[in-house]
C-alpha positions as semicolon CSV with decimal commas, in nm:
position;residue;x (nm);y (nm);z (nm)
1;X;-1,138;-3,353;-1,618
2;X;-1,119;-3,184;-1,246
3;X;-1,489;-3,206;-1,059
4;X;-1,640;-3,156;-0,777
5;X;-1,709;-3,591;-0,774
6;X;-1,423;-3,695;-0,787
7;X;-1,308;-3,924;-0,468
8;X;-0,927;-3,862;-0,548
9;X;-0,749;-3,706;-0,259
10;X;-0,505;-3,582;-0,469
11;X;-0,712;-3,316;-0,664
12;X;-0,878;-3,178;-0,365
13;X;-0,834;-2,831;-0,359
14;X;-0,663;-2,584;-0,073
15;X;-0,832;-2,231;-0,111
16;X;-0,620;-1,959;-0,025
17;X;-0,631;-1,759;0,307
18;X;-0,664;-1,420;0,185
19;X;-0,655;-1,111;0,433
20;X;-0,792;-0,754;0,243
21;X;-1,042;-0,698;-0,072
22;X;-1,109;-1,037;-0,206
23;X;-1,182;-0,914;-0,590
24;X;-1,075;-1,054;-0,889
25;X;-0,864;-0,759;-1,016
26;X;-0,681;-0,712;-0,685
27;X;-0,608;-1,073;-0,658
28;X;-0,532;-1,120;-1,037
29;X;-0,171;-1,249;-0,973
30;X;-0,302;-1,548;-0,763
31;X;-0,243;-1,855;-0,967
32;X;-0,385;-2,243;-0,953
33;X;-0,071;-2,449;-0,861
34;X;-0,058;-2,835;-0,918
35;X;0,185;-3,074;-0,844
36;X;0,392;-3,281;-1,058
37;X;0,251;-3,607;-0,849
38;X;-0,108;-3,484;-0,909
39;X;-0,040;-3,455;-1,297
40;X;0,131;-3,786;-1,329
41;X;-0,097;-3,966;-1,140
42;X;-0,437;-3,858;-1,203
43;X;-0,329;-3,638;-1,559
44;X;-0,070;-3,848;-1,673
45;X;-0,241;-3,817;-2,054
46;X;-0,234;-3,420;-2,027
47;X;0,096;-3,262;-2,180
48;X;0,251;-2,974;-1,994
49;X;0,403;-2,665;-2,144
50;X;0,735;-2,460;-2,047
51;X;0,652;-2,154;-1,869
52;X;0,856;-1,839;-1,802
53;X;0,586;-1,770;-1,497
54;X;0,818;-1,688;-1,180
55;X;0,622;-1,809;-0,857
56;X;0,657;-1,674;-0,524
57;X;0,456;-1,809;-0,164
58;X;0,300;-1,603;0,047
59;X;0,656;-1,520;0,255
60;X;0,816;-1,414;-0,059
61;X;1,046;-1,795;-0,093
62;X;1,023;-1,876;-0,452
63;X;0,867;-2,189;-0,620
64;X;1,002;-2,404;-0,848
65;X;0,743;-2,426;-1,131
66;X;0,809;-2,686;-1,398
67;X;0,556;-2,568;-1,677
68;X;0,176;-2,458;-1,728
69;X;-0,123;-2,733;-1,812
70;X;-0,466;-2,688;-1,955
71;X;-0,703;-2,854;-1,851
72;X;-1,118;-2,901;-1,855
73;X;-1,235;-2,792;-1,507
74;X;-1,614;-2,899;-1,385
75;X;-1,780;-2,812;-1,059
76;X;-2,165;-2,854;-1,040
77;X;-2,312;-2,642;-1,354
78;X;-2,011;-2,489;-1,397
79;X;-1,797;-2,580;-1,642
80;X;-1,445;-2,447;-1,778
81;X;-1,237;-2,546;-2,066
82;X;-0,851;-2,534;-2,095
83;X;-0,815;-2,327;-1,735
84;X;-0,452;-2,305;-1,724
85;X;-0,284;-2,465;-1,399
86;X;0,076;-2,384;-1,348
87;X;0,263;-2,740;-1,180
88;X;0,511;-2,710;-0,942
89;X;0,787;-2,964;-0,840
90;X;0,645;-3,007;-0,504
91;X;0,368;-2,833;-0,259
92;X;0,024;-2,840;-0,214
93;X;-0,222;-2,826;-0,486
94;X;-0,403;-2,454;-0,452
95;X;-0,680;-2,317;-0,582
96;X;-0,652;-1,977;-0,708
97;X;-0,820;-1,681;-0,658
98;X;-0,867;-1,673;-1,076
99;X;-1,013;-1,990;-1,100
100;X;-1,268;-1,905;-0,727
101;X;-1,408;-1,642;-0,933
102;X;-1,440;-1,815;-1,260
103;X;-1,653;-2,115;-1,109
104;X;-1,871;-1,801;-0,980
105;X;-1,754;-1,910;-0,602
106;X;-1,841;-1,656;-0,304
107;X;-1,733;-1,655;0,080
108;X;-2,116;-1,617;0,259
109;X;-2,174;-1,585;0,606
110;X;-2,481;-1,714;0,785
111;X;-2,703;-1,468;0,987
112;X;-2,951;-1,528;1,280
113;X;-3,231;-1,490;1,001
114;X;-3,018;-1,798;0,805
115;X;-2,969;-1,557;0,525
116;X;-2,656;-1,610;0,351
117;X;-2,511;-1,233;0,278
118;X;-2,163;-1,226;0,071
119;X;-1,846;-1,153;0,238
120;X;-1,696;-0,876;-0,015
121;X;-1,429;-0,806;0,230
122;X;-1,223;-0,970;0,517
123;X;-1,152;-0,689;0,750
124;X;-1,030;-0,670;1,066
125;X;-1,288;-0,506;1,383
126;X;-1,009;-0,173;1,399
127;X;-1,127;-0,116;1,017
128;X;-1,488;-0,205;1,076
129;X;-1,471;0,027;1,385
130;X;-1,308;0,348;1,212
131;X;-1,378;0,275;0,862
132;X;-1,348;0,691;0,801
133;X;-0,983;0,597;0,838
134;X;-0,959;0,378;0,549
135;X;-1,184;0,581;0,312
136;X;-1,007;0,846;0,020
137;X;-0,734;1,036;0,118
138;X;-0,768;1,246;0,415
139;X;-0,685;1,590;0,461
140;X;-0,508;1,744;0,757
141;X;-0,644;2,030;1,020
142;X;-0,490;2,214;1,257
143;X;-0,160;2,172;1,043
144;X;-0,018;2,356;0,718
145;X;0,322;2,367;0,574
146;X;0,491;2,708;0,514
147;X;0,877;2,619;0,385
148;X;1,114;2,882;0,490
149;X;1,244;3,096;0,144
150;X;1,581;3,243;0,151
151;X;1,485;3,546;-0,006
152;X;1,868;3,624;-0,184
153;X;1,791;3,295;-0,389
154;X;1,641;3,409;-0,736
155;X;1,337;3,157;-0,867
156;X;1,444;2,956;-1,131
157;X;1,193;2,897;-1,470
158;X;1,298;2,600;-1,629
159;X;1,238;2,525;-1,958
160;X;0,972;2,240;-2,079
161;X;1,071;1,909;-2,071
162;X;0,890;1,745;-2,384
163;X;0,658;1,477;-2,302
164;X;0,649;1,166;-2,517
165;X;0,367;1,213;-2,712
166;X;0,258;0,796;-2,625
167;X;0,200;0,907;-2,264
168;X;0,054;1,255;-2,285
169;X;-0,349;1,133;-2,277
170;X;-0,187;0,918;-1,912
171;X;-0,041;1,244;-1,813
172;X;-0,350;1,468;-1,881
173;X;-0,581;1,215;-1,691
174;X;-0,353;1,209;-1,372
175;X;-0,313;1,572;-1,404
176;X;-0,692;1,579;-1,389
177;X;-0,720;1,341;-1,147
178;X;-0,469;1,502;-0,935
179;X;-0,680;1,819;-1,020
180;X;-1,023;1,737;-0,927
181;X;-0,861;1,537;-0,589
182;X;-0,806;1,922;-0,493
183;X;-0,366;1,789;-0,495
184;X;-0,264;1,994;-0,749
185;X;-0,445;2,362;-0,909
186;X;-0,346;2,532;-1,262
187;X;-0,244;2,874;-1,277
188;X;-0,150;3,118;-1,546
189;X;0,230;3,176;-1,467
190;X;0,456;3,115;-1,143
191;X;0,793;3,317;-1,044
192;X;0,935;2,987;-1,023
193;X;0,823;2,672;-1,226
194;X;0,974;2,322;-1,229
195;X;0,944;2,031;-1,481
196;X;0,738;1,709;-1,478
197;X;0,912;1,360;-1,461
198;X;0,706;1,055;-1,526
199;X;0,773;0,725;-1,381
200;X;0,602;0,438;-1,491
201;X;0,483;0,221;-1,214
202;X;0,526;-0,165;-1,231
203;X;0,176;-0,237;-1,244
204;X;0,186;-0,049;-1,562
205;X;-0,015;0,314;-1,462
206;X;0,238;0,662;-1,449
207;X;0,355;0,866;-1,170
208;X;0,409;1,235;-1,208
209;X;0,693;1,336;-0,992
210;X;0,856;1,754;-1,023
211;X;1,196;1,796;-1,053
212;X;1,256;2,022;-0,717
213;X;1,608;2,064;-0,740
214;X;1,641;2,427;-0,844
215;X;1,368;2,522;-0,639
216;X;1,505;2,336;-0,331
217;X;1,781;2,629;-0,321
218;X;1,597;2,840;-0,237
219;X;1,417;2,645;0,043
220;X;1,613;2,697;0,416
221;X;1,613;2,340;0,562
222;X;1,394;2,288;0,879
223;X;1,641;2,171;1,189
224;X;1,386;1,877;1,314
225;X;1,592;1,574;1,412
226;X;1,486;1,243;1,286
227;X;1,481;0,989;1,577
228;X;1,755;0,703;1,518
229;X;1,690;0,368;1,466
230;X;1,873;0,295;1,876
231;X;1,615;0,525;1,993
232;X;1,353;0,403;1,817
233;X;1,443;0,049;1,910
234;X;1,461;0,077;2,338
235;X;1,112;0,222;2,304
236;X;0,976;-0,174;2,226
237;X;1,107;-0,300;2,487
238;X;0,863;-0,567;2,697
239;X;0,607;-0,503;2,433
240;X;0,439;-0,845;2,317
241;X;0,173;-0,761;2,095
242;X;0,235;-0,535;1,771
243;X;0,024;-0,303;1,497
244;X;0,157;-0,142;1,235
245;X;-0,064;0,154;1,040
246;X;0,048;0,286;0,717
247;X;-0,078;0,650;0,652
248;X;-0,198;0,712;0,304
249;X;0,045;0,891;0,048
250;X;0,166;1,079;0,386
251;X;0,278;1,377;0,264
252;X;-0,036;1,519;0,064
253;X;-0,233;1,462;0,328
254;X;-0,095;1,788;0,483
255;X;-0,188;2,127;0,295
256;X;0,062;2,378;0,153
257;X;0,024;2,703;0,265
258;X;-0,102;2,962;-0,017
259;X;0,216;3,197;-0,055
260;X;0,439;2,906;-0,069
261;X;0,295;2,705;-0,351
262;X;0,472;2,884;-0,659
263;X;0,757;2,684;-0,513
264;X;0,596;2,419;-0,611
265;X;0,488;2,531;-0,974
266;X;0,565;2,299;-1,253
267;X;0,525;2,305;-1,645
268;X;0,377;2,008;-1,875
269;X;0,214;1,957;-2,225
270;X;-0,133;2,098;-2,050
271;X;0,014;2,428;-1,877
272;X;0,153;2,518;-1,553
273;X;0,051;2,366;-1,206
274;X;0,125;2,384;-0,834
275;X;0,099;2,188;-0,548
276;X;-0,208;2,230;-0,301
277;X;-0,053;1,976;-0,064
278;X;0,294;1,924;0,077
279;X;0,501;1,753;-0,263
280;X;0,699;1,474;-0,245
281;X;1,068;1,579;-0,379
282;X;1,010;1,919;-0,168
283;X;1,340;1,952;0,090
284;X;1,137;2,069;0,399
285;X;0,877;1,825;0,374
286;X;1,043;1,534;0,570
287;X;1,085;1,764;0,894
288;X;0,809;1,896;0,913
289;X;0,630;1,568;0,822
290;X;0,802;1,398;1,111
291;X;0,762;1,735;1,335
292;X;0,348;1,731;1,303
293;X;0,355;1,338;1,341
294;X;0,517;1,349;1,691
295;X;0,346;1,691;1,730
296;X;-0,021;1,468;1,693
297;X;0,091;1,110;1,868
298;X;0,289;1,296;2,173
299;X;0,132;1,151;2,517
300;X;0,014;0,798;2,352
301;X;0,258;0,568;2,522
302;X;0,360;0,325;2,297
303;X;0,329;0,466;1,984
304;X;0,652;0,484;1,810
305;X;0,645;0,711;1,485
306;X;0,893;0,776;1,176
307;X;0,768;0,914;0,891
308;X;0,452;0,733;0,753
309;X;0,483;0,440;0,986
310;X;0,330;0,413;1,289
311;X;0,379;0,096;1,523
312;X;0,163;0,071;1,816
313;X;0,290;-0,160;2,063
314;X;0,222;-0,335;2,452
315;X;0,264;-0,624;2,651
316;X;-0,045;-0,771;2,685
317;X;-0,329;-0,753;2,421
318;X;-0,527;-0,508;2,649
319;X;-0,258;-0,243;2,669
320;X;-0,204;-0,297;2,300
321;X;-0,553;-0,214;2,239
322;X;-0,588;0,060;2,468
323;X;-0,284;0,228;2,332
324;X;-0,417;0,177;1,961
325;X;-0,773;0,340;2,017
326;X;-0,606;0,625;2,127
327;X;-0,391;0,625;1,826
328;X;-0,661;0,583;1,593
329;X;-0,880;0,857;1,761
330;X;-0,601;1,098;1,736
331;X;-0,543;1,016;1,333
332;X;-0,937;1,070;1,352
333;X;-0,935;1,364;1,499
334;X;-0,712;1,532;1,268
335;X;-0,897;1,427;0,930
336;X;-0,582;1,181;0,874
337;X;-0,604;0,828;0,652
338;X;-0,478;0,501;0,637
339;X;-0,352;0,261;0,373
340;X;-0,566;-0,026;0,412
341;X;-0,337;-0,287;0,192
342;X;-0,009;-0,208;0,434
343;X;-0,148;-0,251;0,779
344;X;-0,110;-0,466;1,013
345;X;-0,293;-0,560;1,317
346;X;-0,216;-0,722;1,670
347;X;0,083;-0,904;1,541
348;X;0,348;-1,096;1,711
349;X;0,625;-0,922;1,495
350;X;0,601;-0,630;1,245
351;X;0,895;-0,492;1,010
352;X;0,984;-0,156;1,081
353;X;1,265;0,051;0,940
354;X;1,431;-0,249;0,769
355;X;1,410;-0,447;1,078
356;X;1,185;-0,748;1,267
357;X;1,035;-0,607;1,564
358;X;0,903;-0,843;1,813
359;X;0,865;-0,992;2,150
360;X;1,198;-1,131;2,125
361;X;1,418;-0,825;2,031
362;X;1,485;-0,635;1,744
363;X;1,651;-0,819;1,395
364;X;1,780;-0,769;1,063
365;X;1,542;-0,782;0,797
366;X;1,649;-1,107;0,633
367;X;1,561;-0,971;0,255
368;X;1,777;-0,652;0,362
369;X;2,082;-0,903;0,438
370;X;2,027;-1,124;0,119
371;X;2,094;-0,874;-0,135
372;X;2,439;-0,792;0,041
């Protein structure tokens, strides 16, 4: 039995350094890890079991695990029986976030008052400073998207698509969702309508894309040159210190204007709906996405932008910071949000458009190189 007496060196514990939301269901996937010295010499009477568990470390290098144990775990009044460890050919023995939470564990801070108050989350001061920017998703002003129509193009009305009838109670509560998040509205009847596609994510939830492909005809493409990855690249140069910001599902962030959404009209099991915000799948959208972004970040030296990603760079940590209030006052400003999981503060090197940025120069993404 593991507890919290023992005078073993070998089943101390190394608690994970997590950055974000520490909460059980976000941090589900983040095992207990022993190693096959600490079973054979302090659980050499425990048998271990084959596992088909694929381990990766925090860089993304896999790791080698050898089976799964169970085994009686005890700290203070706390006690746990058969918590399943997964041993590893080599490493450090880690304690996971799964078995943290089970002993009832919590990361406190002292105050002045000696109060202990929980630490619930692990932010950074740029989200405890702006945390409007990391709250729901945010909402554009000043901007709109009107796609140009070529008027000699007829709309198209395609016929449903049937939806399995396993994932039609997923699809109505997204459609809702989508709905009441004012994304999408339902209307009687559009000139042009499109069909749903559902994509199941990987964590196991749905994603409802629209087939745009016969409406995209009729859409005139907007002439707004992406910059290319040279250009982007000479603009880091002497810059030391890096942030990368992540904006929030980017594109329906920025509203549709009202005579273009029929364009966007598509047909499921619960009726016909359209887009209230710019659709992913939409031809113009990338343009004009890219157009507004440099439209809203033009002036801010040292703010390179494609797309969703926005990397604001400097030499020394005060120009850095400088340069990223700015940034973050303009995103502000302009009712824009950010995705809290996928950004990155005052780093030495970021990745950016497949490739590691830093103080150094500019290199292949080595995951990018491996599949080749």
């Amino acid at each position: 039995m593991l507890n919290d007496t023992s005078s073993q060196e070998s089943q101390q514990f190394t608690i994970l350094n997590m950055i974000g939301n520490l909460s059980p269901g976000k941090f589900k996937k983040l095992v207990s890890v022993l190693n096959q010295r600490t079973c054979s010499e302090s659980l050499g009477d425990c048998s271990v079991s084959p596992s088909s568990m694929k381990l990766v470390s925090y860089e993304g290098s896999p790791i080698k695990v050898i089976g799964e144990i169970h085994i009686p775990v005890q700290c203070g009044k706390h006690k746990l029986g058969g918590f399943p460890f997964y041993v590893t050919s080599s490493g450090a023995n880690i304690m996971g976030v799964d078995l943290f939470y089970a002993l009832g564990f919590q990361i406190v801070q002292d105050d002045l008052t000696q109060r202990k108050e929980p630490i619930l989350q692990v932010v950074s001061k740029w989200q405890s400073e702006w945390p409007s920017l990391f709250t729901g998703l945010g909402c554009v002003k000043e901007f709109a998207h009107q796609p140009m129509i070529n008027p000699d193009v007829k709309p198209v009305v395609q016929s449903l698509r049937r939806i399995p009838l396993a994932l039609r109670d997923e699809v109505l509560l997204e459609l809702k969702r989508l709905e009441s998040e004012g994304i999408i509205e339902k209307v009687e009847s559009s000139p042009s309508v499109s069909n749903l596609v559902v994509v199941r994510k990987k964590c196991g939830g749905i994603h409802l894309c629209v087939d745009l492909r016969q409406a995209n005809k009729a859409v005139v493409p907007q002439k707004y040159a992406l910059s290319t990855v040279e250009e982007i690249a000479a603009e880091f140069y002497g810059s030391a210190i890096f942030t990368k910001l992540d904006l929030k599902q980017e594109y329906l962030q920025v509203p549709l204007m009202k005579d273009s959404r029929n364009l966007t009209a598509f047909v499921s099991h619960d009726g016909v709906y359209r887009f209230r915000r710019m659709p992913f799948g939409l031809s113009s959208v990338p343009s004009a996405f890219q157009q507004m972004m440099a439209t809203i970040m033009s002036g801010i030296k040292g703010a390179s932008v494609f797309m969703d990603d926005i990397v604001v760079h400097g030499p020394t940590q005060e120009s850095h910071d400088h340069r990223l209030k700015q940034v973050l006052q303009k995103l502000t400003d302009h009712k824009l949000t950010l995705n809290e999981d996928k950004c990155m503060f005052s780093k030495r090197q970021v990745e950016f458009l497949g490739y590691v940025i830093s103080a150094h120069g500019i290199m292949t993404q080595r995951s990018n190189v491996k599949a080749i």
